[in-house]
CSV table of N, CA and C in Angstrom, one decimal:
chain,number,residue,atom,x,y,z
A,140,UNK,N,-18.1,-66.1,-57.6
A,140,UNK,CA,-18.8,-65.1,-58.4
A,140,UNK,C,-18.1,-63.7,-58.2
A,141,UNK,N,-17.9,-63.2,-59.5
A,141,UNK,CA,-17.5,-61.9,-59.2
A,141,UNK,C,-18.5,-60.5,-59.5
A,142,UNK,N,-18.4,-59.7,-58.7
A,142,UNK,CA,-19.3,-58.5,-59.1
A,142,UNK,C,-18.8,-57.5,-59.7
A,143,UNK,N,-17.5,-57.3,-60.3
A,143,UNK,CA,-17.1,-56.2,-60.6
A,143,UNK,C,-16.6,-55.2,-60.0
A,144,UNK,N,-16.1,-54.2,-60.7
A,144,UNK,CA,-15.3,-52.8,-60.0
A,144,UNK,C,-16.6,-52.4,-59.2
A,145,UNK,N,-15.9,-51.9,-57.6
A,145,UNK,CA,-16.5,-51.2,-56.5
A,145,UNK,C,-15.8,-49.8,-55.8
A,146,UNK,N,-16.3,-49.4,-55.2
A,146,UNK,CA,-15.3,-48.4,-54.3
A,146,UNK,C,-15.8,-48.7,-53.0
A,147,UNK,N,-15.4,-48.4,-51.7
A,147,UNK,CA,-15.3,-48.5,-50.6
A,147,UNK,C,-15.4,-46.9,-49.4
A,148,UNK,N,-15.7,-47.0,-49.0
A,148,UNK,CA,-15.8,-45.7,-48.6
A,148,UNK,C,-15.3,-46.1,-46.8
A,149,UNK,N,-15.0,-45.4,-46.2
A,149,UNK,CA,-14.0,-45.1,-44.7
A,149,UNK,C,-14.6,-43.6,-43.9
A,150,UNK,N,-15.7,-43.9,-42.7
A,150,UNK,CA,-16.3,-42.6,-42.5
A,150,UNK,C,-15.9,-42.4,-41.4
A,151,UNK,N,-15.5,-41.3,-41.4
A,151,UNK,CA,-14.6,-40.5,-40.0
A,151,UNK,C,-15.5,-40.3,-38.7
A,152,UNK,N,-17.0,-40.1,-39.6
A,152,UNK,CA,-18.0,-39.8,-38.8
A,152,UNK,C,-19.2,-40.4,-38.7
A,153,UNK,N,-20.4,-40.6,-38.2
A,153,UNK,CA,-21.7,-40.9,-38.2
A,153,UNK,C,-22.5,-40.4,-39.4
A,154,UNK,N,-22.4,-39.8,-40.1
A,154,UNK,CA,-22.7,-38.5,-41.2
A,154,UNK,C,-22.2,-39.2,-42.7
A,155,UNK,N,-23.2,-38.9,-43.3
A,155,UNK,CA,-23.5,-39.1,-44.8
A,155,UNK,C,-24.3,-38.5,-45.8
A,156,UNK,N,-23.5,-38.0,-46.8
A,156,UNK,CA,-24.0,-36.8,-47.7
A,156,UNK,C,-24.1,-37.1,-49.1
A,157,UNK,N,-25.6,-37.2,-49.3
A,157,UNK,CA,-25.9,-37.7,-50.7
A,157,UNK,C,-25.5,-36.0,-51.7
A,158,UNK,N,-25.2,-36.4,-52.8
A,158,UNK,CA,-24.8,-35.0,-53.7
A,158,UNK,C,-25.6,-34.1,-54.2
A,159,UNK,N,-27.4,-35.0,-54.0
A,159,UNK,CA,-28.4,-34.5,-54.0
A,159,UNK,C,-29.4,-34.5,-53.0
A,160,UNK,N,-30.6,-33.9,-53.3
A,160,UNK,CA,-31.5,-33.8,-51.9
A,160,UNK,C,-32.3,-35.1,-52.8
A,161,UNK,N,-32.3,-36.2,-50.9
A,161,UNK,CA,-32.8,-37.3,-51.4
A,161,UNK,C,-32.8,-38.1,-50.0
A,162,UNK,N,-32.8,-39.3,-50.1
A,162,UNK,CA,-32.9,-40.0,-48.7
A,162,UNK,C,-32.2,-41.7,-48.5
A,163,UNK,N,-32.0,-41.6,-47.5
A,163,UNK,CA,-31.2,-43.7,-47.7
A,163,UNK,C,-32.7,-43.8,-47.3
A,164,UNK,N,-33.1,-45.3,-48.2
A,164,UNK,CA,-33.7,-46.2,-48.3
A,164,UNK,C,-33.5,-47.5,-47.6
A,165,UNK,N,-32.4,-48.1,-47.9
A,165,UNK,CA,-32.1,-49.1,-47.2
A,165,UNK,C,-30.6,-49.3,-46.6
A,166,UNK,N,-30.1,-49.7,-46.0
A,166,UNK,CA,-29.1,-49.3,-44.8
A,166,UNK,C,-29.0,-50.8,-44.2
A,167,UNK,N,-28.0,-51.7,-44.5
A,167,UNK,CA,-27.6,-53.4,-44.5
A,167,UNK,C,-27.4,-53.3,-43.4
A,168,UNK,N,-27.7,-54.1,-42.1
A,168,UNK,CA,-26.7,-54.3,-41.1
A,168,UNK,C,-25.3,-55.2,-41.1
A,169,UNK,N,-25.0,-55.3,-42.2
A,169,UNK,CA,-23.1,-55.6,-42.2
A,169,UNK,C,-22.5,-54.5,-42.5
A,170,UNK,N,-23.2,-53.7,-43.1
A,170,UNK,CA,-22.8,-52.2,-43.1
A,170,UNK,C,-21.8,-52.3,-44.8
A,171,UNK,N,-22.1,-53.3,-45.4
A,171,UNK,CA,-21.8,-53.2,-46.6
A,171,UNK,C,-21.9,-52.6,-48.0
A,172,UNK,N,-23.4,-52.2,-47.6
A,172,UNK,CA,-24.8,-51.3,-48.9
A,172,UNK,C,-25.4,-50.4,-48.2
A,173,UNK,N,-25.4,-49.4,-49.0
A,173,UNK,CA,-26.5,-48.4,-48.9
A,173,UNK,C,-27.5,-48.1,-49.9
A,174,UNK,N,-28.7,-47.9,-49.9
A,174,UNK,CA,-30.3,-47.3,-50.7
A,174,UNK,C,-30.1,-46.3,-50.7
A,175,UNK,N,-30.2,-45.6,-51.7
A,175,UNK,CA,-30.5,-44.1,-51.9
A,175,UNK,C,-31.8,-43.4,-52.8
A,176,UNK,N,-32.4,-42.3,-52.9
A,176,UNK,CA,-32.9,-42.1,-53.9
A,176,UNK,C,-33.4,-40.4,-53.8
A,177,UNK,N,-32.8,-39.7,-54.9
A,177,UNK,CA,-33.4,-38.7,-55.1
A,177,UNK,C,-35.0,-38.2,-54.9
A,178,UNK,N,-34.5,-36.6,-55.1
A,178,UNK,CA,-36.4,-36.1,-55.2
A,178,UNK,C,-36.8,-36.7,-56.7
A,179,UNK,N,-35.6,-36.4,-57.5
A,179,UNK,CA,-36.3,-36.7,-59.1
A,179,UNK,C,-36.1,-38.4,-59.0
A,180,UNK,N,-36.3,-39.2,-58.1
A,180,UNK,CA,-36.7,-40.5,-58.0
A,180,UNK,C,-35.8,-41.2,-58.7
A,181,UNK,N,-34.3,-40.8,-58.8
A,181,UNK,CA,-32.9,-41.3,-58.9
A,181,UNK,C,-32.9,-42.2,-58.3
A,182,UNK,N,-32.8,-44.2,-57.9
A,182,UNK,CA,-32.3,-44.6,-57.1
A,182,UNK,C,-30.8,-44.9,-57.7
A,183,UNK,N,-29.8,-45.3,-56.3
A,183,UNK,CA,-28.6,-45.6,-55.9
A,183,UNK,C,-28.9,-46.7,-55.6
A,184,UNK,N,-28.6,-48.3,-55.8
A,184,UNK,CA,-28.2,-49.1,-54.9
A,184,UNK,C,-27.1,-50.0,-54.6
């Protein structure tokens, strides 16, 4: 099964910066996905 175009991300640090004020929701332990979601109730998943 394929899922389509992704991007990957490489963190130098402990630290993660959504582009808006908002919060992770959910956080995978394989460390594969992140949950996001705005104040205006944007989610990211």
């Amino acid at each position: 099964m394929e899922l389509g175009e992704g991007i990957a991300i490489v963190l130098e640090e402990d630290i993660l910066y959504l582009p808006a004020d908002g919060e992770i929701t959910a956080l995978f332990p394989t460390g594969h996905a992140i949950g996001l979601i705005t104040v205006s109730w944007i989610q990211f998943n």
